[in-house]
Coordinates of N, CA and C in Angstrom, one line a residue:
G16 N 9.8 -4.0 -19.8 CA 9.3 -4.4 -21.1 C 7.8 -4.7 -21.1
W17 N 7.3 -5.1 -22.2 CA 5.9 -5.4 -22.3 C 5.5 -6.6 -21.5
E18 N 6.5 -7.5 -21.2 CA 6.2 -8.7 -20.5 C 5.8 -8.4 -19.1
M19 N 6.5 -7.4 -18.5 CA 6.1 -7.0 -17.1 C 4.7 -6.4 -17.1
R20 N 4.4 -5.6 -18.2 CA 3.1 -5.0 -18.3 C 2.0 -6.0 -18.4
V21 N 2.2 -7.1 -19.2 CA 1.3 -8.2 -19.3 C 1.1 -8.9 -18.0
K22 N 2.2 -9.1 -17.3 CA 2.1 -9.8 -16.0 C 1.2 -8.9 -15.0
T23 N 1.5 -7.6 -15.0 CA 0.8 -6.7 -14.1 C -0.7 -6.7 -14.4
V24 N -1.1 -6.6 -15.7 CA -2.5 -6.6 -16.1 C -3.1 -7.9 -15.8
T25 N -2.4 -9.0 -16.0 CA -3.0 -10.3 -15.7 C -3.3 -10.4 -14.2
K26 N -2.3 -10.0 -13.4 CA -2.5 -10.1 -12.0 C -3.6 -9.2 -11.5
A27 N -3.8 -8.0 -12.1 CA -4.9 -7.1 -11.7 C -6.2 -7.8 -12.1
L28 N -6.3 -8.4 -13.3 CA -7.5 -9.1 -13.7 C -7.9 -10.2 -12.7
V29 N -6.8 -11.0 -12.3 CA -7.1 -12.1 -11.4 C -7.6 -11.6 -10.1
V30 N -7.0 -10.6 -9.6 CA -7.4 -10.0 -8.3 C -8.9 -9.5 -8.4
R31 N -9.2 -8.8 -9.5 CA -10.5 -8.3 -9.7 C -11.5 -9.4 -9.8
T32 N -11.2 -10.5 -10.5 CA -12.1 -11.6 -10.6 C -12.3 -12.3 -9.3
A33 N -11.2 -12.4 -8.5 CA -11.4 -13.0 -7.2 C -12.2 -12.2 -6.3
M34 N -12.1 -10.9 -6.3 CA -12.9 -10.0 -5.5 C -14.3 -10.1 -5.9
T35 N -14.6 -10.2 -7.2 CA -16.0 -10.2 -7.7 C -16.6 -11.6 -7.2
D36 N -15.8 -12.7 -7.3 CA -16.3 -14.0 -6.9 C -16.7 -14.0 -5.4
T37 N -15.8 -13.4 -4.6 CA -16.1 -13.3 -3.2 C -17.4 -12.5 -2.9
R38 N -17.5 -11.4 -3.6 CA -18.7 -10.6 -3.4 C -20.0 -11.3 -3.8
L39 N -19.9 -12.1 -5.0 CA -21.0 -12.8 -5.4 C -21.4 -13.9 -4.4
M40 N -20.4 -14.6 -3.9 CA -20.6 -15.6 -2.9 C -21.3 -15.1 -1.6
M41 N -20.8 -13.9 -1.2 CA -21.4 -13.2 0.0 C -22.9 -12.9 -0.3
L42 N -23.1 -12.3 -1.5 CA -24.5 -12.0 -1.9 C -25.4 -13.2 -1.9
R43 N -24.9 -14.3 -2.4 CA -25.6 -15.6 -2.5 C -25.9 -16.1 -1.1
A44 N -24.9 -16.0 -0.2 CA -25.1 -16.4 1.2 C -26.2 -15.6 1.9
V45 N -26.1 -14.2 1.7 CA -27.1 -13.3 2.3 C -28.5 -13.6 1.8
T46 N -28.6 -13.8 0.5 CA -29.9 -14.2 -0.1 C -30.4 -15.5 0.4
G47 N -29.6 -16.4 0.6 CA -30.0 -17.7 1.2 C -30.5 -17.5 2.6
L48 N -29.9 -16.7 3.4 CA -30.3 -16.4 4.7 C -31.7 -15.8 4.7
I49 N -31.9 -14.8 3.8 CA -33.2 -14.1 3.7 C -34.3 -15.1 3.4
Q50 N -34.0 -16.0 2.4 CA -35.1 -16.9 2.1 C -35.2 -18.0 3.2

């Protein structure tokens, strides 16, 4: 049903957000090391 679809989309969005946050934190750490 559509409930499963909503759960899947929500999970994908959460995973994508977590991956983006991790990448941003890594970028920030690298920038801090350069400075």
